[in-house]
Each structure stands twice: as C-alpha cells, then as structure tokens.
Amino acid sequence: MYAFIHIPKTAGSTFRHILRLSFGPRHCDIKAPMGKRASHGWIDAADLRRSRHVYPLLDGVAGHRVTCFAGMQSGEPRVRFVTFLRDPHKRLLSHFQHQQRGRSTPSTREDFLAFCADPHQRNVQTRWIGGSEDADAAIDALDRSRVFVGLTEDFDTSLVLFRAWLGHPRLNIHYAPRNRAPNPATLDVRADPELVAAMEEANRADLQLYRHAVDTVFPRQKAAYPGDLERDLAKFRELNRGYVDRREPTWARFKRNYFYKPLLHLGLA
C-alpha cells in the first residue's frame, strides 16, 4: 500500500491525479477528522483505520498531512511511502507566487521578506519528512522508512522509477501537468541580494535534504531499476506526447465527496 507525502508545490497535484486515475475508488485523499485538525497535525494509524470505513479495499492514500514520522505505518505494516522533493528555492518562489495570486497590486519586497520569516514557510520539505527543521532527522526518516523520492526537476524519470518500485498492475503513469501557476512572478527575487539571503535562510535545512536526495537517494533508486532505464524512459516520453488527460472515475469522486468527506465532519472516517 502506498502513502503519498504531498509536499506543497512539488508537482504533487499532477502525481496525485495519476494515483486517482489509476486506483479510482481504492485511492483515498486522507484527512484528519474536522474536529481534530487544529490540534492533530499529521495523519496517524487511527486516521488510516477510520479511512477504511469508506475504503475497505484500500490501495493507497495521499495528502498534505501524510508523513512517515507520525506512526501511520504502525497500524498498516504494508505502507510504503513516496514523496517528491523540489529545488528548495524554486519551491519557495512557487509557493510565494501561489499565496500572492489574485492580488490587485504587485507583490513587494516586504511581502517576500515576511513570507520567508513566517515559521510555516521555513524548511517546508524538511518538516514534512522529519517533523522539525532538522535536516539530519529528515534524512534519517527518509532512509529508515525507505521512502521513494521523486524529483520534481526530473519528473518523468521519477515516474518510470516509481512504476517499477510500486510494481502495481493498475498504475498508469501517463499524465498531463496540473495546477501550474497561471501568471509569471511579479517580483524579481533573484536580482535582490537581501531577498536571496532571506530565501537562503528560510531553506537552510531543505537545501541539505534536497542535496542528499539528489546525490544519494535518487542515484540509489536508479541503480536498483530492474531494466534499461534510458530505453524505458524514452518509450514513456514518446507515448506520453499523445496522452489526453482524463477525468477521475465517477464512482471515486462520488465516494470521496459524498461518503468520505461527510463522515469526516461527523468524526466517523
């Protein structure tokens, strides 16, 4: 069973759509009960058990509060974690742009400095993996839980590797990008040394984690690939050029929106 750790602004919406299309009503976008969300930061084993009230034949879960350090796997030993990491500076800039969407005036230097100083925006990838801003703890969590790590910057290769790693016959990795930023950034952060310094500081642990993923984890996954990776990657890209995006199966959407979400409000799922 897969568990997708969906870190914001790492191409996670595209990857989640792949999972939704592939596994339909056996895929759960898992959440904590409404009454617990303020104090219940991460998905745990009890949340996974409750999800089975609606998803008894569960193939996998995904969510922004899924992680490998909160004990979710204690109730389901078959859980295999997967995540995507992204160049920390690119991820933070994308997140800032996403937060600023819909403004009637251009973003300012002060807006960006405040964003970088916000504790919720610091070292996001490290906190999602390890639970704190300690890069060593996140690296240990990746290795200890044997998390599959995709790289946003090498998305197609990551998908081909993931297909072999998961080994599930229903997985179809063909895709069309989703949830892209609609407009270019209105603030040239990289041209301002003070803003670059603020971005560096906000990503200090993430840069260490990302470097470990690029230098150690991803090469290890490529070395373990059971076939000709370059040949399979070229074949995938050729087929994906003609891919036409599809809608999620109706029963899967109905199950999520009219069974699972209402039961979450009642604390029953």
PDB file of C-alpha atoms in Angstrom:
ATOM      1  CA  MET A   1       0.000   0.000   0.000  1.00  0.00           C
ATOM      2  CA  TYR A   2       1.393   3.396  -0.993  1.00  0.00           C
ATOM      3  CA  ALA A   3       1.220   6.576   1.093  1.00  0.00           C
ATOM      4  CA  PHE A   4       1.985   9.771  -0.808  1.00  0.00           C
ATOM      5  CA  ILE A   5       3.558  12.537   1.278  1.00  0.00           C
ATOM      6  CA  HIS A   6       2.243  15.543  -0.662  1.00  0.00           C
ATOM      7  CA  ILE A   7       4.610  18.449  -0.014  1.00  0.00           C
ATOM      8  CA  PRO A   8       3.182  21.731  -1.375  1.00  0.00           C
ATOM      9  CA  LYS A   9       4.420  22.993  -4.754  1.00  0.00           C
ATOM     10  CA  THR A  10       6.422  19.926  -5.780  1.00  0.00           C
ATOM     11  CA  ALA A  11       4.193  18.773  -8.698  1.00  0.00           C
ATOM     12  CA  GLY A  12       2.132  16.833  -6.166  1.00  0.00           C
ATOM     13  CA  SER A  13      -1.220  17.669  -7.771  1.00  0.00           C
ATOM     14  CA  THR A  14      -0.100  16.056 -11.024  1.00  0.00           C
ATOM     15  CA  PHE A  15       1.177  12.984  -9.185  1.00  0.00           C
ATOM     16  CA  ARG A  16      -1.994  12.716  -7.090  1.00  0.00           C
ATOM     17  CA  HIS A  17      -4.067  12.833 -10.287  1.00  0.00           C
ATOM     18  CA  ILE A  18      -2.044   9.903 -11.629  1.00  0.00           C
ATOM     19  CA  LEU A  19      -2.891   7.962  -8.449  1.00  0.00           C
ATOM     20  CA  ARG A  20      -6.568   8.941  -8.596  1.00  0.00           C
ATOM     21  CA  LEU A  21      -6.896   7.827 -12.214  1.00  0.00           C
ATOM     22  CA  SER A  22      -5.001   4.594 -11.644  1.00  0.00           C
ATOM     23  CA  PHE A  23      -6.663   3.415  -8.437  1.00  0.00           C
ATOM     24  CA  GLY A  24     -10.072   5.127  -8.534  1.00  0.00           C
ATOM     25  CA  PRO A  25     -12.235   4.182  -5.519  1.00  0.00           C
ATOM     26  CA  ARG A  26      -9.299   2.327  -3.937  1.00  0.00           C
ATOM     27  CA  HIS A  27      -7.393   5.622  -3.524  1.00  0.00           C
ATOM     28  CA  CYS A  28      -8.116   7.918  -0.560  1.00  0.00           C
ATOM     29  CA  ASP A  29      -7.163  11.583  -0.213  1.00  0.00           C
ATOM     30  CA  ILE A  30      -6.831  11.077   3.502  1.00  0.00           C
ATOM     31  CA  LYS A  31      -7.541  13.758   6.100  1.00  0.00           C
ATOM     32  CA  ALA A  32      -7.944  14.014   9.853  1.00  0.00           C
ATOM     33  CA  PRO A  33     -11.485  14.441  11.275  1.00  0.00           C
ATOM     34  CA  MET A  34     -12.689  18.043  11.162  1.00  0.00           C
ATOM     35  CA  GLY A  35     -12.856  18.365  14.940  1.00  0.00           C
ATOM     36  CA  LYS A  36      -9.206  17.368  15.354  1.00  0.00           C
ATOM     37  CA  ARG A  37      -7.459  19.272  12.574  1.00  0.00           C
ATOM     38  CA  ALA A  38      -6.393  22.271  14.637  1.00  0.00           C
ATOM     39  CA  SER A  39      -4.506  20.105  17.158  1.00  0.00           C
ATOM     40  CA  HIS A  40      -3.915  16.990  15.050  1.00  0.00           C
ATOM     41  CA  GLY A  41      -1.055  17.911  12.755  1.00  0.00           C
ATOM     42  CA  TRP A  42      -0.241  14.681  10.937  1.00  0.00           C
ATOM     43  CA  ILE A  43      -2.078  11.559   9.780  1.00  0.00           C
ATOM     44  CA  ASP A  44      -1.593   8.633  12.155  1.00  0.00           C
ATOM     45  CA  ALA A  45      -2.628   4.982  12.419  1.00  0.00           C
ATOM     46  CA  ALA A  46      -6.085   5.859  13.819  1.00  0.00           C
ATOM     47  CA  ASP A  47      -6.809   8.096  10.828  1.00  0.00           C
ATOM     48  CA  LEU A  48      -5.817   5.287   8.490  1.00  0.00           C
ATOM     49  CA  ARG A  49      -8.113   2.847  10.319  1.00  0.00           C
ATOM     50  CA  ARG A  50     -11.047   5.269  10.065  1.00  0.00           C
ATOM     51  CA  SER A  51     -10.497   5.723   6.333  1.00  0.00           C
ATOM     52  CA  ARG A  52     -11.176   2.009   5.889  1.00  0.00           C
ATOM     53  CA  HIS A  53     -14.800   2.571   6.930  1.00  0.00           C
ATOM     54  CA  VAL A  54     -15.239   4.060   3.457  1.00  0.00           C
ATOM     55  CA  TYR A  55     -12.268   2.447   1.682  1.00  0.00           C
ATOM     56  CA  PRO A  56     -12.130  -1.197   2.824  1.00  0.00           C
ATOM     57  CA  LEU A  57     -10.211  -2.215  -0.330  1.00  0.00           C
ATOM     58  CA  LEU A  58      -7.570   0.476   0.022  1.00  0.00           C
ATOM     59  CA  ASP A  59      -4.602   0.521  -2.355  1.00  0.00           C
ATOM     60  CA  GLY A  60      -3.148   3.785  -1.107  1.00  0.00           C
ATOM     61  CA  VAL A  61      -3.553   7.243   0.406  1.00  0.00           C
ATOM     62  CA  ALA A  62      -2.315  10.742  -0.349  1.00  0.00           C
ATOM     63  CA  GLY A  63      -2.469  14.021   1.488  1.00  0.00           C
ATOM     64  CA  HIS A  64      -0.746  17.178   2.631  1.00  0.00           C
ATOM     65  CA  ARG A  65      -0.684  15.803   6.199  1.00  0.00           C
ATOM     66  CA  VAL A  66       0.662  12.360   5.341  1.00  0.00           C
ATOM     67  CA  THR A  67       4.163  11.757   6.657  1.00  0.00           C
ATOM     68  CA  CYS A  68       6.437   8.889   7.643  1.00  0.00           C
ATOM     69  CA  PHE A  69       7.257  10.043  11.197  1.00  0.00           C
ATOM     70  CA  ALA A  70       3.798  10.116  12.848  1.00  0.00           C
ATOM     71  CA  GLY A  71       3.308   6.360  13.230  1.00  0.00           C
ATOM     72  CA  MET A  72       0.786   5.827  10.450  1.00  0.00           C
ATOM     73  CA  GLN A  73       2.544   2.604   9.462  1.00  0.00           C
ATOM     74  CA  SER A  74       2.102   1.096  12.936  1.00  0.00           C
ATOM     75  CA  GLY A  75      -1.460   0.161  12.003  1.00  0.00           C
ATOM     76  CA  GLU A  76      -0.583  -0.964   8.499  1.00  0.00           C
ATOM     77  CA  PRO A  77       2.835  -2.625   8.118  1.00  0.00           C
ATOM     78  CA  ARG A  78       2.407  -2.788   4.313  1.00  0.00           C
ATOM     79  CA  VAL A  79       2.586   1.005   3.948  1.00  0.00           C
ATOM     80  CA  ARG A  80       5.267   2.196   1.510  1.00  0.00           C
ATOM     81  CA  PHE A  81       5.924   5.929   1.484  1.00  0.00           C
ATOM     82  CA  VAL A  82       6.535   8.046  -1.607  1.00  0.00           C
ATOM     83  CA  THR A  83       7.192  11.761  -1.959  1.00  0.00           C
ATOM     84  CA  PHE A  84       8.543  14.365  -4.370  1.00  0.00           C
ATOM     85  CA  LEU A  85      11.218  16.884  -3.469  1.00  0.00           C
ATOM     86  CA  ARG A  86      11.990  20.064  -5.401  1.00  0.00           C
ATOM     87  CA  ASP A  87      14.839  22.532  -5.577  1.00  0.00           C
ATOM     88  CA  PRO A  88      14.080  24.485  -2.372  1.00  0.00           C
ATOM     89  CA  HIS A  89      14.449  27.937  -3.921  1.00  0.00           C
ATOM     90  CA  LYS A  90      12.145  27.081  -6.808  1.00  0.00           C
ATOM     91  CA  ARG A  91       9.630  25.532  -4.436  1.00  0.00           C
ATOM     92  CA  LEU A  92       9.596  28.542  -2.123  1.00  0.00           C
ATOM     93  CA  LEU A  93       9.229  31.003  -5.020  1.00  0.00           C
ATOM     94  CA  SER A  94       6.355  28.933  -6.420  1.00  0.00           C
ATOM     95  CA  HIS A  95       4.697  28.814  -3.003  1.00  0.00           C
ATOM     96  CA  PHE A  96       5.069  32.580  -2.608  1.00  0.00           C
ATOM     97  CA  GLN A  97       3.558  33.191  -6.025  1.00  0.00           C
ATOM     98  CA  HIS A  98       0.685  30.836  -5.192  1.00  0.00           C
ATOM     99  CA  GLN A  99      -0.020  32.705  -1.961  1.00  0.00           C
ATOM    100  CA  GLN A 100       0.039  36.062  -3.759  1.00  0.00           C
ATOM    101  CA  ARG A 101      -2.372  35.011  -6.525  1.00  0.00           C
ATOM    102  CA  GLY A 102      -5.392  37.212  -7.071  1.00  0.00           C
ATOM    103  CA  ARG A 103      -3.765  40.408  -5.795  1.00  0.00           C
ATOM    104  CA  SER A 104      -4.767  43.660  -7.478  1.00  0.00           C
ATOM    105  CA  THR A 105      -1.299  45.164  -6.839  1.00  0.00           C
ATOM    106  CA  PRO A 106       2.198  43.726  -7.469  1.00  0.00           C
ATOM    107  CA  SER A 107       3.946  41.844  -4.684  1.00  0.00           C
ATOM    108  CA  THR A 108       6.530  43.858  -2.752  1.00  0.00           C
ATOM    109  CA  ARG A 109       9.912  43.158  -1.191  1.00  0.00           C
ATOM    110  CA  GLU A 110       8.243  43.425   2.211  1.00  0.00           C
ATOM    111  CA  ASP A 111       5.729  40.760   1.229  1.00  0.00           C
ATOM    112  CA  PHE A 112       8.529  38.354   0.318  1.00  0.00           C
ATOM    113  CA  LEU A 113      10.581  39.078   3.436  1.00  0.00           C
ATOM    114  CA  ALA A 114       7.514  38.461   5.603  1.00  0.00           C
ATOM    115  CA  PHE A 115       6.843  35.211   3.742  1.00  0.00           C
ATOM    116  CA  CYS A 116      10.401  33.970   4.348  1.00  0.00           C
ATOM    117  CA  ALA A 117      10.193  34.927   8.037  1.00  0.00           C
ATOM    118  CA  ASP A 118       6.915  33.026   8.547  1.00  0.00           C
ATOM    119  CA  PRO A 119       7.702  29.814  10.512  1.00  0.00           C
ATOM    120  CA  HIS A 120       5.114  27.944   8.413  1.00  0.00           C
ATOM    121  CA  GLN A 121       7.132  28.675   5.240  1.00  0.00           C
ATOM    122  CA  ARG A 122      10.590  27.740   6.526  1.00  0.00           C
ATOM    123  CA  ASN A 123      12.172  24.429   5.512  1.00  0.00           C
ATOM    124  CA  VAL A 124       8.830  23.018   4.437  1.00  0.00           C
ATOM    125  CA  GLN A 125      10.218  19.841   2.876  1.00  0.00           C
ATOM    126  CA  THR A 126      12.324  19.018   5.923  1.00  0.00           C
ATOM    127  CA  ARG A 127       9.373  19.490   8.278  1.00  0.00           C
ATOM    128  CA  TRP A 128       7.088  17.350   6.105  1.00  0.00           C
ATOM    129  CA  ILE A 129       9.568  14.459   6.179  1.00  0.00           C
ATOM    130  CA  GLY A 130      11.100  14.701   9.652  1.00  0.00           C
ATOM    131  CA  GLY A 131       8.707  16.812  11.728  1.00  0.00           C
ATOM    132  CA  SER A 132      11.151  19.619  12.508  1.00  0.00           C
ATOM    133  CA  GLU A 133      13.714  21.893  10.859  1.00  0.00           C
ATOM    134  CA  ASP A 134      16.452  19.332  11.498  1.00  0.00           C
ATOM    135  CA  ALA A 135      17.786  18.143   8.134  1.00  0.00           C
ATOM    136  CA  ASP A 136      19.554  15.167   9.729  1.00  0.00           C
ATOM    137  CA  ALA A 137      16.273  13.956  11.234  1.00  0.00           C
ATOM    138  CA  ALA A 138      14.553  14.216   7.851  1.00  0.00           C
ATOM    139  CA  ILE A 139      17.394  12.379   6.099  1.00  0.00           C
ATOM    140  CA  ASP A 140      17.221   9.652   8.749  1.00  0.00           C
ATOM    141  CA  ALA A 141      13.437   9.399   8.282  1.00  0.00           C
ATOM    142  CA  LEU A 142      13.846   9.014   4.510  1.00  0.00           C
ATOM    143  CA  ASP A 143      16.382   6.248   4.924  1.00  0.00           C
ATOM    144  CA  ARG A 144      14.762   4.482   7.872  1.00  0.00           C
ATOM    145  CA  SER A 145      11.304   4.384   6.257  1.00  0.00           C
ATOM    146  CA  ARG A 146      12.756   3.607   2.815  1.00  0.00           C
ATOM    147  CA  VAL A 147      10.781   6.440   1.267  1.00  0.00           C
ATOM    148  CA  PHE A 148      10.700   6.521  -2.512  1.00  0.00           C
ATOM    149  CA  VAL A 149      11.854  10.017  -3.507  1.00  0.00           C
ATOM    150  CA  GLY A 150      10.887  11.549  -6.816  1.00  0.00           C
ATOM    151  CA  LEU A 151      12.474  14.771  -8.026  1.00  0.00           C
ATOM    152  CA  THR A 152      10.237  17.461  -9.497  1.00  0.00           C
ATOM    153  CA  GLU A 153      13.088  18.545 -11.769  1.00  0.00           C
ATOM    154  CA  ASP A 154      13.320  15.001 -13.186  1.00  0.00           C
ATOM    155  CA  PHE A 155       9.634  14.164 -13.106  1.00  0.00           C
ATOM    156  CA  ASP A 156       9.475  11.685 -15.994  1.00  0.00           C
ATOM    157  CA  THR A 157      12.412   9.631 -14.739  1.00  0.00           C
ATOM    158  CA  SER A 158      10.849   9.660 -11.274  1.00  0.00           C
ATOM    159  CA  LEU A 159       7.595   8.236 -12.656  1.00  0.00           C
ATOM    160  CA  VAL A 160       9.323   5.412 -14.511  1.00  0.00           C
ATOM    161  CA  LEU A 161      11.289   4.544 -11.367  1.00  0.00           C
ATOM    162  CA  PHE A 162       8.131   4.737  -9.245  1.00  0.00           C
ATOM    163  CA  ARG A 163       6.263   2.373 -11.561  1.00  0.00           C
ATOM    164  CA  ALA A 164       8.965  -0.270 -11.061  1.00  0.00           C
ATOM    165  CA  TRP A 165       9.212   0.438  -7.312  1.00  0.00           C
ATOM    166  CA  LEU A 166       5.462   0.085  -6.686  1.00  0.00           C
ATOM    167  CA  GLY A 167       5.014  -2.823  -9.082  1.00  0.00           C
ATOM    168  CA  HIS A 168       1.225  -2.471  -9.234  1.00  0.00           C
ATOM    169  CA  PRO A 169      -0.508  -3.584 -12.452  1.00  0.00           C
ATOM    170  CA  ARG A 170      -3.156  -0.832 -12.258  1.00  0.00           C
ATOM    171  CA  LEU A 171      -0.655   2.030 -12.118  1.00  0.00           C
ATOM    172  CA  ASN A 172      -0.664   4.129 -15.307  1.00  0.00           C
ATOM    173  CA  ILE A 173       1.963   6.880 -15.108  1.00  0.00           C
ATOM    174  CA  HIS A 174       0.950   8.837 -18.233  1.00  0.00           C
ATOM    175  CA  TYR A 175      -0.048  12.377 -17.354  1.00  0.00           C
ATOM    176  CA  ALA A 176      -0.748  15.970 -18.297  1.00  0.00           C
ATOM    177  CA  PRO A 177       0.589  18.683 -15.939  1.00  0.00           C
ATOM    178  CA  ARG A 178      -1.906  20.107 -13.447  1.00  0.00           C
ATOM    179  CA  ASN A 179      -2.141  23.117 -11.116  1.00  0.00           C
ATOM    180  CA  ARG A 180       0.535  25.193 -12.840  1.00  0.00           C
ATOM    181  CA  ALA A 181       0.940  28.854 -11.868  1.00  0.00           C
ATOM    182  CA  PRO A 182      -1.238  30.885 -14.277  1.00  0.00           C
ATOM    183  CA  ASN A 183       0.905  34.025 -14.373  1.00  0.00           C
ATOM    184  CA  PRO A 184       4.632  34.822 -14.139  1.00  0.00           C
ATOM    185  CA  ALA A 185       6.028  36.158 -10.879  1.00  0.00           C
ATOM    186  CA  THR A 186       5.733  39.927 -10.451  1.00  0.00           C
ATOM    187  CA  LEU A 187       8.767  40.233  -8.146  1.00  0.00           C
ATOM    188  CA  ASP A 188      12.314  39.541  -9.368  1.00  0.00           C
ATOM    189  CA  VAL A 189      13.644  37.986  -6.183  1.00  0.00           C
ATOM    190  CA  ARG A 190      16.957  36.751  -7.606  1.00  0.00           C
ATOM    191  CA  ALA A 191      18.009  40.279  -8.582  1.00  0.00           C
ATOM    192  CA  ASP A 192      17.896  41.484  -4.958  1.00  0.00           C
ATOM    193  CA  PRO A 193      20.707  40.250  -2.645  1.00  0.00           C
ATOM    194  CA  GLU A 194      18.659  40.832   0.514  1.00  0.00           C
ATOM    195  CA  LEU A 195      15.782  38.724  -0.821  1.00  0.00           C
ATOM    196  CA  VAL A 196      18.169  35.981  -1.949  1.00  0.00           C
ATOM    197  CA  ALA A 197      19.696  35.929   1.556  1.00  0.00           C
ATOM    198  CA  ALA A 198      16.236  35.651   3.129  1.00  0.00           C
ATOM    199  CA  MET A 199      15.387  32.783   0.796  1.00  0.00           C
ATOM    200  CA  GLU A 200      18.644  31.022   1.655  1.00  0.00           C
ATOM    201  CA  GLU A 201      17.957  31.338   5.356  1.00  0.00           C
ATOM    202  CA  ALA A 202      14.399  30.047   5.018  1.00  0.00           C
ATOM    203  CA  ASN A 203      15.658  26.994   3.105  1.00  0.00           C
ATOM    204  CA  ARG A 204      18.820  26.141   5.006  1.00  0.00           C
ATOM    205  CA  ALA A 205      17.728  22.644   6.084  1.00  0.00           C
ATOM    206  CA  ASP A 206      15.789  21.989   2.876  1.00  0.00           C
ATOM    207  CA  LEU A 207      18.920  22.593   0.828  1.00  0.00           C
ATOM    208  CA  GLN A 208      20.737  19.923   2.834  1.00  0.00           C
ATOM    209  CA  LEU A 209      17.851  17.454   2.493  1.00  0.00           C
ATOM    210  CA  TYR A 210      17.478  18.098  -1.223  1.00  0.00           C
ATOM    211  CA  ARG A 211      21.211  17.623  -1.815  1.00  0.00           C
ATOM    212  CA  HIS A 212      21.026  14.237  -0.051  1.00  0.00           C
ATOM    213  CA  ALA A 213      18.119  13.243  -2.297  1.00  0.00           C
ATOM    214  CA  VAL A 214      19.928  14.324  -5.471  1.00  0.00           C
ATOM    215  CA  ASP A 215      23.356  12.927  -4.576  1.00  0.00           C
ATOM    216  CA  THR A 216      22.409   9.745  -2.713  1.00  0.00           C
ATOM    217  CA  VAL A 217      18.757   8.656  -2.789  1.00  0.00           C
ATOM    218  CA  PHE A 218      17.886   9.229  -6.441  1.00  0.00           C
ATOM    219  CA  PRO A 219      21.077   7.593  -7.800  1.00  0.00           C
ATOM    220  CA  ARG A 220      20.433   4.627  -5.495  1.00  0.00           C
ATOM    221  CA  GLN A 221      16.918   4.254  -6.898  1.00  0.00           C
ATOM    222  CA  LYS A 222      18.218   4.457 -10.463  1.00  0.00           C
ATOM    223  CA  ALA A 223      20.850   1.818  -9.747  1.00  0.00           C
ATOM    224  CA  ALA A 224      18.142  -0.530  -8.400  1.00  0.00           C
ATOM    225  CA  TYR A 225      15.954  -0.188 -11.516  1.00  0.00           C
ATOM    226  CA  PRO A 226      15.304  -3.678 -12.935  1.00  0.00           C
ATOM    227  CA  GLY A 227      15.781  -2.927 -16.622  1.00  0.00           C
ATOM    228  CA  ASP A 228      17.077  -0.455 -19.176  1.00  0.00           C
ATOM    229  CA  LEU A 229      16.039   2.850 -17.629  1.00  0.00           C
ATOM    230  CA  GLU A 230      17.025   5.064 -20.580  1.00  0.00           C
ATOM    231  CA  ARG A 231      15.148   2.865 -23.044  1.00  0.00           C
ATOM    232  CA  ASP A 232      12.026   2.723 -20.868  1.00  0.00           C
ATOM    233  CA  LEU A 233      12.161   6.465 -20.222  1.00  0.00           C
ATOM    234  CA  ALA A 234      12.386   7.229 -23.953  1.00  0.00           C
ATOM    235  CA  LYS A 235       9.438   4.888 -24.627  1.00  0.00           C
ATOM    236  CA  PHE A 236       7.373   6.510 -21.883  1.00  0.00           C
ATOM    237  CA  ARG A 237       8.047  10.026 -23.185  1.00  0.00           C
ATOM    238  CA  GLU A 238       7.138   9.034 -26.728  1.00  0.00           C
ATOM    239  CA  LEU A 239       3.811   7.557 -25.618  1.00  0.00           C
ATOM    240  CA  ASN A 240       3.091  10.416 -23.228  1.00  0.00           C
ATOM    241  CA  ARG A 241       3.308  13.007 -26.034  1.00  0.00           C
ATOM    242  CA  GLY A 242      -0.033  11.811 -27.317  1.00  0.00           C
ATOM    243  CA  TYR A 243      -1.662  11.480 -23.904  1.00  0.00           C
ATOM    244  CA  VAL A 244      -5.057  13.148 -23.478  1.00  0.00           C
ATOM    245  CA  ASP A 245      -5.943  13.830 -19.859  1.00  0.00           C
ATOM    246  CA  ARG A 246      -8.945  12.033 -18.434  1.00  0.00           C
ATOM    247  CA  ARG A 247     -11.362  12.687 -15.606  1.00  0.00           C
ATOM    248  CA  GLU A 248     -11.173  10.704 -12.410  1.00  0.00           C
ATOM    249  CA  PRO A 249     -13.655   7.796 -12.326  1.00  0.00           C
ATOM    250  CA  THR A 250     -17.133   8.988 -11.321  1.00  0.00           C
ATOM    251  CA  TRP A 251     -17.516   6.464  -8.503  1.00  0.00           C
ATOM    252  CA  ALA A 252     -14.193   7.542  -6.983  1.00  0.00           C
ATOM    253  CA  ARG A 253     -15.233  11.230  -6.956  1.00  0.00           C
ATOM    254  CA  PHE A 254     -18.684  10.325  -5.597  1.00  0.00           C
ATOM    255  CA  LYS A 255     -17.181   8.191  -2.847  1.00  0.00           C
ATOM    256  CA  ARG A 256     -14.779  10.956  -1.755  1.00  0.00           C
ATOM    257  CA  ASN A 257     -17.238  13.858  -1.887  1.00  0.00           C
ATOM    258  CA  TYR A 258     -20.478  12.219  -0.706  1.00  0.00           C
ATOM    259  CA  PHE A 259     -19.270   9.496   1.668  1.00  0.00           C
ATOM    260  CA  TYR A 260     -15.773  10.175   2.971  1.00  0.00           C
ATOM    261  CA  LYS A 261     -15.930  13.951   3.444  1.00  0.00           C
ATOM    262  CA  PRO A 262     -19.339  13.946   5.208  1.00  0.00           C
ATOM    263  CA  LEU A 263     -18.182  11.168   7.526  1.00  0.00           C
ATOM    264  CA  LEU A 264     -15.069  13.220   8.331  1.00  0.00           C
ATOM    265  CA  HIS A 265     -17.340  16.022   9.541  1.00  0.00           C
ATOM    266  CA  LEU A 266     -19.019  13.529  11.844  1.00  0.00           C
ATOM    267  CA  GLY A 267     -15.699  12.118  13.070  1.00  0.00           C
ATOM    268  CA  LEU A 268     -16.515   8.685  11.652  1.00  0.00           C
ATOM    269  CA  ALA A 269     -13.916   8.485   8.864  1.00  0.00           C
TER     270      ALA A 269
END
